[in-house]
Amino acid sequence: MTETTVRPSDATGGHAATGIGPGAPVLAFDVGGTTIKAAYLDADGVPATILRTPSPAFGPASAQGVLDSVVELSRRLTPPGAAPEAIGLTLPGIVDDETGFATYSENLGWRDVDFAALCASRSALPVAIGHDVRSAGTAEMELGAGRGHRTAVVVVLGTGISAAVFVEGRPVVARGYAGEIGHAVVVPRGEACVCGNQGCLEAIASAAAIARRYSRMSGREVAGAREVLHAMIQGDRVASVVWDSAIDALALGLSHVVSLIQPEVIILGGGLAEAGEHLFGPLEERLRSMLTYVPAPALARASAGENAGLLGSALLARRALARAGTERGVTG
Ligand SMILES: [Zn+2]
């Protein structure tokens, strides 16, 4: 097993959140398609180190593999004499944060796994289960660009496109299906999508789609959306067409979200958000031009940092503890 340990300040850079603030000590896990990040956060809410270990191999046994890692890493990360009070476990795929039930993981291969029950059988600590985008969104709302807002959408623009939706201060979960904006059709009978549909937002505007569409249209293979952006800046017409159509698709998809829930802010993260003004400028302009009846929300760049999912896990663990305390109080 190859592992790396990083100091959080190395990993998150100067401006990102480095902790969750004072409270109960907790263990936090963020399970991705290839890597599990894990940390112990002391009463100051700061992870001393962040351990990265490979995710289990794809297949139905991966759920047990995740739990084995949680048990093993919990033992190793807890300093001598320390007593973490809860565990936060963030998972990829379709996950119901409220029941702890994971319906499906495309990357790790499990189906219909009751993580809440399995964790309870393996650990004496209260466990909060989270979904990767919603956990990162929770960190964004409490520690990053969403601070002070109650209704907001956090959109991750990466290989795919997914969102965390917060309405009146609460995440919208919908059994794990809320926020799948990447598979909303924005071009009828458009580009084929991995989901089997056509014209999905992520088939046109994700970082992967921008690179793929440019490679196909120009006949020049590029490794990523960053190369397409550079080509556009240097006056490449095909790159401009691809980039503009991605911005149009994003504006259209987001305009519907705005009409439905009127977020105070739309927070954009993921690799594509690194395009900065080349993304935010034209997107804001087009979104405004589409919204004549309702106010256009502010656009903001995600700022909780690359460990947002892990910090979100820790925040969920603290909440689970608060909930358990309340329940104990109510029942005497
Ligand atoms: Zn799709």
mmCIF file of C-alpha atoms in Angstrom, residues 33-248:
data_model
loop_
_atom_site.group_PDB
_atom_site.id
_atom_site.type_symbol
_atom_site.label_atom_id
_atom_site.label_comp_id
_atom_site.label_asym_id
_atom_site.label_seq_id
_atom_site.Cartn_x
_atom_site.Cartn_y
_atom_site.Cartn_z
ATOM 1 C CA GLY A 33 -12.386 6.975 -6.990
ATOM 2 C CA THR A 34 -8.645 6.461 -6.592
ATOM 3 C CA THR A 35 -7.637 7.834 -3.174
ATOM 4 C CA ILE A 36 -8.935 7.886 0.390
ATOM 5 C CA LYS A 37 -7.969 11.011 2.358
ATOM 6 C CA ALA A 38 -8.077 10.685 6.124
ATOM 7 C CA ALA A 39 -7.357 12.960 9.068
ATOM 8 C CA TYR A 40 -7.772 13.330 12.807
ATOM 9 C CA LEU A 41 -8.940 16.817 13.779
ATOM 10 C CA ASP A 42 -8.245 17.836 17.353
ATOM 11 C CA ALA A 43 -10.339 20.176 19.544
ATOM 12 C CA ASP A 44 -8.957 23.140 17.565
ATOM 13 C CA GLY A 45 -10.495 21.568 14.439
ATOM 14 C CA VAL A 46 -7.210 21.452 12.553
ATOM 15 C CA PRO A 47 -5.944 18.268 10.870
ATOM 16 C CA ALA A 48 -2.363 17.642 11.990
ATOM 17 C CA THR A 49 -1.662 15.531 8.898
ATOM 18 C CA ILE A 50 -3.708 14.290 5.982
ATOM 19 C CA LEU A 51 -3.045 10.684 5.066
ATOM 20 C CA ARG A 52 -3.718 9.507 1.526
ATOM 21 C CA THR A 53 -4.119 5.845 0.763
ATOM 22 C CA PRO A 54 -5.357 4.055 -2.387
ATOM 23 C CA SER A 55 -9.095 3.331 -2.624
ATOM 24 C CA PRO A 56 -10.080 -0.349 -2.719
ATOM 25 C CA ALA A 57 -10.309 -2.083 -6.094
ATOM 26 C CA PHE A 58 -13.514 -1.781 -8.149
ATOM 27 C CA GLY A 59 -16.169 -4.371 -7.283
ATOM 28 C CA PRO A 60 -18.836 -5.335 -4.761
ATOM 29 C CA ALA A 61 -16.156 -5.958 -2.082
ATOM 30 C CA SER A 62 -15.044 -2.309 -2.258
ATOM 31 C CA ALA A 63 -17.554 -1.257 0.413
ATOM 32 C CA GLN A 64 -15.995 -3.678 2.933
ATOM 33 C CA GLY A 65 -12.576 -2.436 1.760
ATOM 34 C CA VAL A 66 -13.553 1.149 2.593
ATOM 35 C CA LEU A 67 -14.708 0.106 6.065
ATOM 36 C CA ASP A 68 -11.509 -1.878 6.674
ATOM 37 C CA SER A 69 -9.519 1.255 5.764
ATOM 38 C CA VAL A 70 -11.651 3.422 8.061
ATOM 39 C CA VAL A 71 -11.058 1.077 11.021
ATOM 40 C CA GLU A 72 -7.326 0.730 10.324
ATOM 41 C CA LEU A 73 -6.705 4.442 9.633
ATOM 42 C CA SER A 74 -8.771 5.513 12.656
ATOM 43 C CA ARG A 75 -6.477 3.443 14.856
ATOM 44 C CA ARG A 76 -3.348 4.865 13.240
ATOM 45 C CA LEU A 77 -4.421 8.502 13.071
ATOM 46 C CA THR A 78 -5.676 8.859 16.643
ATOM 47 C CA PRO A 79 -2.817 10.234 18.762
ATOM 48 C CA PRO A 80 -1.974 8.385 21.994
ATOM 49 C CA GLY A 81 -4.348 9.480 24.747
ATOM 50 C CA ALA A 82 -6.732 11.254 22.315
ATOM 51 C CA ALA A 83 -10.393 10.283 22.084
ATOM 52 C CA PRO A 84 -12.180 11.241 18.842
ATOM 53 C CA GLU A 85 -15.923 11.524 19.433
ATOM 54 C CA ALA A 86 -17.346 10.892 15.958
ATOM 55 C CA ILE A 87 -16.447 9.837 12.411
ATOM 56 C CA GLY A 88 -17.371 11.621 9.185
ATOM 57 C CA LEU A 89 -17.250 9.436 6.071
ATOM 58 C CA THR A 90 -17.725 10.987 2.628
ATOM 59 C CA LEU A 91 -18.422 8.662 -0.315
ATOM 60 C CA PRO A 92 -18.659 9.028 -4.101
ATOM 61 C CA GLY A 93 -21.664 8.104 -6.252
ATOM 62 C CA ILE A 94 -25.334 8.241 -5.281
ATOM 63 C CA VAL A 95 -25.372 8.548 -1.502
ATOM 64 C CA ASP A 96 -28.211 9.494 0.831
ATOM 65 C CA ASP A 97 -26.485 11.538 3.531
ATOM 66 C CA GLU A 98 -29.600 11.411 5.698
ATOM 67 C CA THR A 99 -29.930 7.599 5.911
ATOM 68 C CA GLY A 100 -26.306 6.615 5.184
ATOM 69 C CA PHE A 101 -27.451 4.396 2.298
ATOM 70 C CA ALA A 102 -25.243 4.300 -0.834
ATOM 71 C CA THR A 103 -27.215 3.304 -3.924
ATOM 72 C CA TYR A 104 -24.429 3.165 -6.452
ATOM 73 C CA SER A 105 -20.780 4.011 -7.098
ATOM 74 C CA GLU A 106 -19.654 4.147 -10.706
ATOM 75 C CA ASN A 107 -15.979 4.355 -9.691
ATOM 76 C CA LEU A 108 -15.825 1.753 -6.925
ATOM 77 C CA GLY A 109 -18.533 -0.641 -8.098
ATOM 78 C CA TRP A 110 -20.776 -1.091 -5.065
ATOM 79 C CA ARG A 111 -24.584 -1.165 -5.202
ATOM 80 C CA ASP A 112 -27.157 -0.753 -2.420
ATOM 81 C CA VAL A 113 -24.835 -0.634 0.578
ATOM 82 C CA ASP A 114 -26.169 0.410 3.995
ATOM 83 C CA PHE A 115 -23.003 2.199 5.139
ATOM 84 C CA ALA A 116 -24.688 3.579 8.267
ATOM 85 C CA ALA A 117 -25.490 0.046 9.522
ATOM 86 C CA LEU A 118 -22.102 -1.380 8.485
ATOM 87 C CA CYS A 119 -20.225 1.456 10.226
ATOM 88 C CA ALA A 120 -22.293 1.021 13.376
ATOM 89 C CA SER A 121 -21.278 -2.661 13.451
ATOM 90 C CA ARG A 122 -17.592 -1.789 13.075
ATOM 91 C CA SER A 123 -17.194 1.287 15.262
ATOM 92 C CA ALA A 124 -18.538 2.402 18.622
ATOM 93 C CA LEU A 125 -18.438 6.062 17.522
ATOM 94 C CA PRO A 126 -21.334 7.902 15.880
ATOM 95 C CA VAL A 127 -20.734 8.005 12.107
ATOM 96 C CA ALA A 128 -22.019 10.636 9.675
ATOM 97 C CA ILE A 129 -22.154 9.590 6.019
ATOM 98 C CA GLY A 130 -21.738 12.275 3.353
ATOM 99 C CA HIS A 131 -21.719 12.592 -0.417
ATOM 100 C CA ASP A 132 -18.546 13.934 -2.036
ATOM 101 C CA VAL A 133 -19.990 17.035 -3.715
ATOM 102 C CA ARG A 134 -22.341 17.845 -0.807
ATOM 103 C CA SER A 135 -19.519 17.465 1.744
ATOM 104 C CA ALA A 136 -17.298 19.804 -0.281
ATOM 105 C CA GLY A 137 -20.336 22.084 -0.602
ATOM 106 C CA THR A 138 -20.869 22.036 3.167
ATOM 107 C CA ALA A 139 -17.244 23.107 3.674
ATOM 108 C CA GLU A 140 -17.743 25.831 1.066
ATOM 109 C CA MET A 141 -20.875 27.119 2.858
ATOM 110 C CA GLU A 142 -19.268 27.151 6.312
ATOM 111 C CA LEU A 143 -15.619 27.896 5.568
ATOM 112 C CA GLY A 144 -15.411 29.197 1.998
ATOM 113 C CA ALA A 145 -17.230 31.338 -0.556
ATOM 114 C CA GLY A 146 -20.693 30.437 0.768
ATOM 115 C CA ARG A 147 -20.176 31.935 4.221
ATOM 116 C CA GLY A 148 -23.074 34.200 5.185
ATOM 117 C CA HIS A 149 -25.393 32.757 2.518
ATOM 118 C CA ARG A 150 -28.392 30.473 3.068
ATOM 119 C CA THR A 151 -29.497 29.592 -0.459
ATOM 120 C CA ALA A 152 -26.654 28.693 -2.772
ATOM 121 C CA VAL A 153 -25.500 26.216 -5.385
ATOM 122 C CA VAL A 154 -21.958 24.836 -5.377
ATOM 123 C CA VAL A 155 -21.096 23.475 -8.828
ATOM 124 C CA VAL A 156 -18.051 21.286 -9.426
ATOM 125 C CA LEU A 157 -16.818 21.604 -13.019
ATOM 126 C CA GLY A 158 -14.355 18.790 -13.536
ATOM 127 C CA THR A 159 -14.322 15.572 -15.555
ATOM 128 C CA GLY A 160 -18.064 15.628 -14.924
ATOM 129 C CA ILE A 161 -20.420 18.296 -13.604
ATOM 130 C CA SER A 162 -22.266 17.971 -10.327
ATOM 131 C CA ALA A 163 -23.736 20.331 -7.768
ATOM 132 C CA ALA A 164 -24.599 20.663 -4.103
ATOM 133 C CA VAL A 165 -27.810 22.593 -3.481
ATOM 134 C CA PHE A 166 -28.483 24.484 -0.248
ATOM 135 C CA VAL A 167 -31.897 26.032 0.338
ATOM 136 C CA GLU A 168 -32.593 28.179 3.406
ATOM 137 C CA GLY A 169 -29.458 26.825 5.084
ATOM 138 C CA ARG A 170 -30.162 23.130 4.459
ATOM 139 C CA PRO A 171 -28.662 20.782 1.863
ATOM 140 C CA VAL A 172 -31.190 19.273 -0.553
ATOM 141 C CA VAL A 173 -30.494 15.512 -0.618
ATOM 142 C CA ALA A 174 -33.527 13.806 -2.242
ATOM 143 C CA ARG A 175 -32.344 10.251 -1.372
ATOM 144 C CA GLY A 176 -28.975 11.132 -2.928
ATOM 145 C CA TYR A 177 -30.237 12.274 -6.341
ATOM 146 C CA ALA A 178 -30.279 16.053 -5.827
ATOM 147 C CA GLY A 179 -27.723 18.188 -7.665
ATOM 148 C CA GLU A 180 -27.127 15.984 -10.729
ATOM 149 C CA ILE A 181 -27.189 19.038 -12.982
ATOM 150 C CA GLY A 182 -24.527 17.492 -15.236
ATOM 151 C CA HIS A 183 -27.170 15.211 -16.717
ATOM 152 C CA ALA A 184 -29.762 17.903 -17.341
ATOM 153 C CA VAL A 185 -30.284 18.196 -21.108
ATOM 154 C CA VAL A 186 -29.308 21.637 -22.402
ATOM 155 C CA VAL A 187 -29.094 20.781 -26.129
ATOM 156 C CA PRO A 188 -31.966 18.533 -27.310
ATOM 157 C CA ARG A 189 -30.587 15.588 -29.354
ATOM 158 C CA GLY A 190 -27.101 17.004 -28.781
ATOM 159 C CA GLU A 191 -23.737 15.448 -27.954
ATOM 160 C CA ALA A 192 -23.822 11.844 -26.631
ATOM 161 C CA CYS A 193 -23.296 11.547 -22.869
ATOM 162 C CA VAL A 194 -21.790 8.688 -20.812
ATOM 163 C CA CYS A 195 -25.188 8.309 -19.107
ATOM 164 C CA GLY A 196 -26.797 7.181 -22.374
ATOM 165 C CA ASN A 197 -28.667 10.433 -22.965
ATOM 166 C CA GLN A 198 -27.857 13.170 -25.501
ATOM 167 C CA GLY A 199 -27.120 16.853 -24.978
ATOM 168 C CA CYS A 200 -26.406 16.651 -21.224
ATOM 169 C CA LEU A 201 -24.662 19.678 -19.715
ATOM 170 C CA GLU A 202 -21.578 17.625 -18.819
ATOM 171 C CA ALA A 203 -21.303 16.261 -22.392
ATOM 172 C CA ILE A 204 -20.801 19.851 -23.594
ATOM 173 C CA ALA A 205 -19.330 21.914 -20.785
ATOM 174 C CA SER A 206 -17.240 19.669 -18.508
ATOM 175 C CA ALA A 207 -13.452 20.024 -18.700
ATOM 176 C CA ALA A 208 -13.299 16.563 -20.319
ATOM 177 C CA ALA A 209 -15.984 17.455 -22.878
ATOM 178 C CA ILE A 210 -14.247 20.704 -23.851
ATOM 179 C CA ALA A 211 -11.000 18.807 -24.531
ATOM 180 C CA ARG A 212 -12.771 15.973 -26.352
ATOM 181 C CA ARG A 213 -14.874 18.285 -28.556
ATOM 182 C CA TYR A 214 -11.888 20.456 -29.454
ATOM 183 C CA SER A 215 -9.759 17.413 -30.362
ATOM 184 C CA ARG A 216 -12.527 16.111 -32.618
ATOM 185 C CA MET A 217 -13.334 19.433 -34.309
ATOM 186 C CA SER A 218 -9.753 20.621 -34.818
ATOM 187 C CA GLY A 219 -8.142 17.239 -35.555
ATOM 188 C CA ARG A 220 -5.511 18.159 -32.950
ATOM 189 C CA GLU A 221 -5.485 15.938 -29.861
ATOM 190 C CA VAL A 222 -5.300 17.921 -26.592
ATOM 191 C CA ALA A 223 -4.830 16.580 -23.088
ATOM 192 C CA GLY A 224 -7.235 18.901 -21.301
ATOM 193 C CA ALA A 225 -9.453 21.986 -21.262
ATOM 194 C CA ARG A 226 -6.483 24.116 -20.199
ATOM 195 C CA GLU A 227 -4.899 23.606 -23.642
ATOM 196 C CA VAL A 228 -8.152 24.622 -25.318
ATOM 197 C CA LEU A 229 -8.241 27.799 -23.234
ATOM 198 C CA HIS A 230 -4.641 28.629 -24.194
ATOM 199 C CA ALA A 231 -5.439 28.033 -27.870
ATOM 200 C CA MET A 232 -8.446 30.357 -27.605
ATOM 201 C CA ILE A 233 -6.380 33.097 -25.982
ATOM 202 C CA GLN A 234 -3.960 32.809 -28.918
ATOM 203 C CA GLY A 235 -6.793 33.321 -31.402
ATOM 204 C CA ASP A 236 -7.698 29.735 -32.346
ATOM 205 C CA ARG A 237 -11.234 29.981 -33.865
ATOM 206 C CA VAL A 238 -12.190 26.343 -33.167
ATOM 207 C CA ALA A 239 -11.170 26.755 -29.526
ATOM 208 C CA SER A 240 -13.382 29.862 -29.314
ATOM 209 C CA VAL A 241 -16.372 28.005 -30.724
ATOM 210 C CA VAL A 242 -15.926 25.119 -28.269
ATOM 211 C CA TRP A 243 -15.373 27.404 -25.268
ATOM 212 C CA ASP A 244 -18.325 29.672 -26.159
ATOM 213 C CA SER A 245 -20.701 26.744 -26.576
ATOM 214 C CA ALA A 246 -19.619 25.393 -23.182
ATOM 215 C CA ILE A 247 -20.316 28.792 -21.571
ATOM 216 C CA ASP A 248 -23.713 28.980 -23.325
#
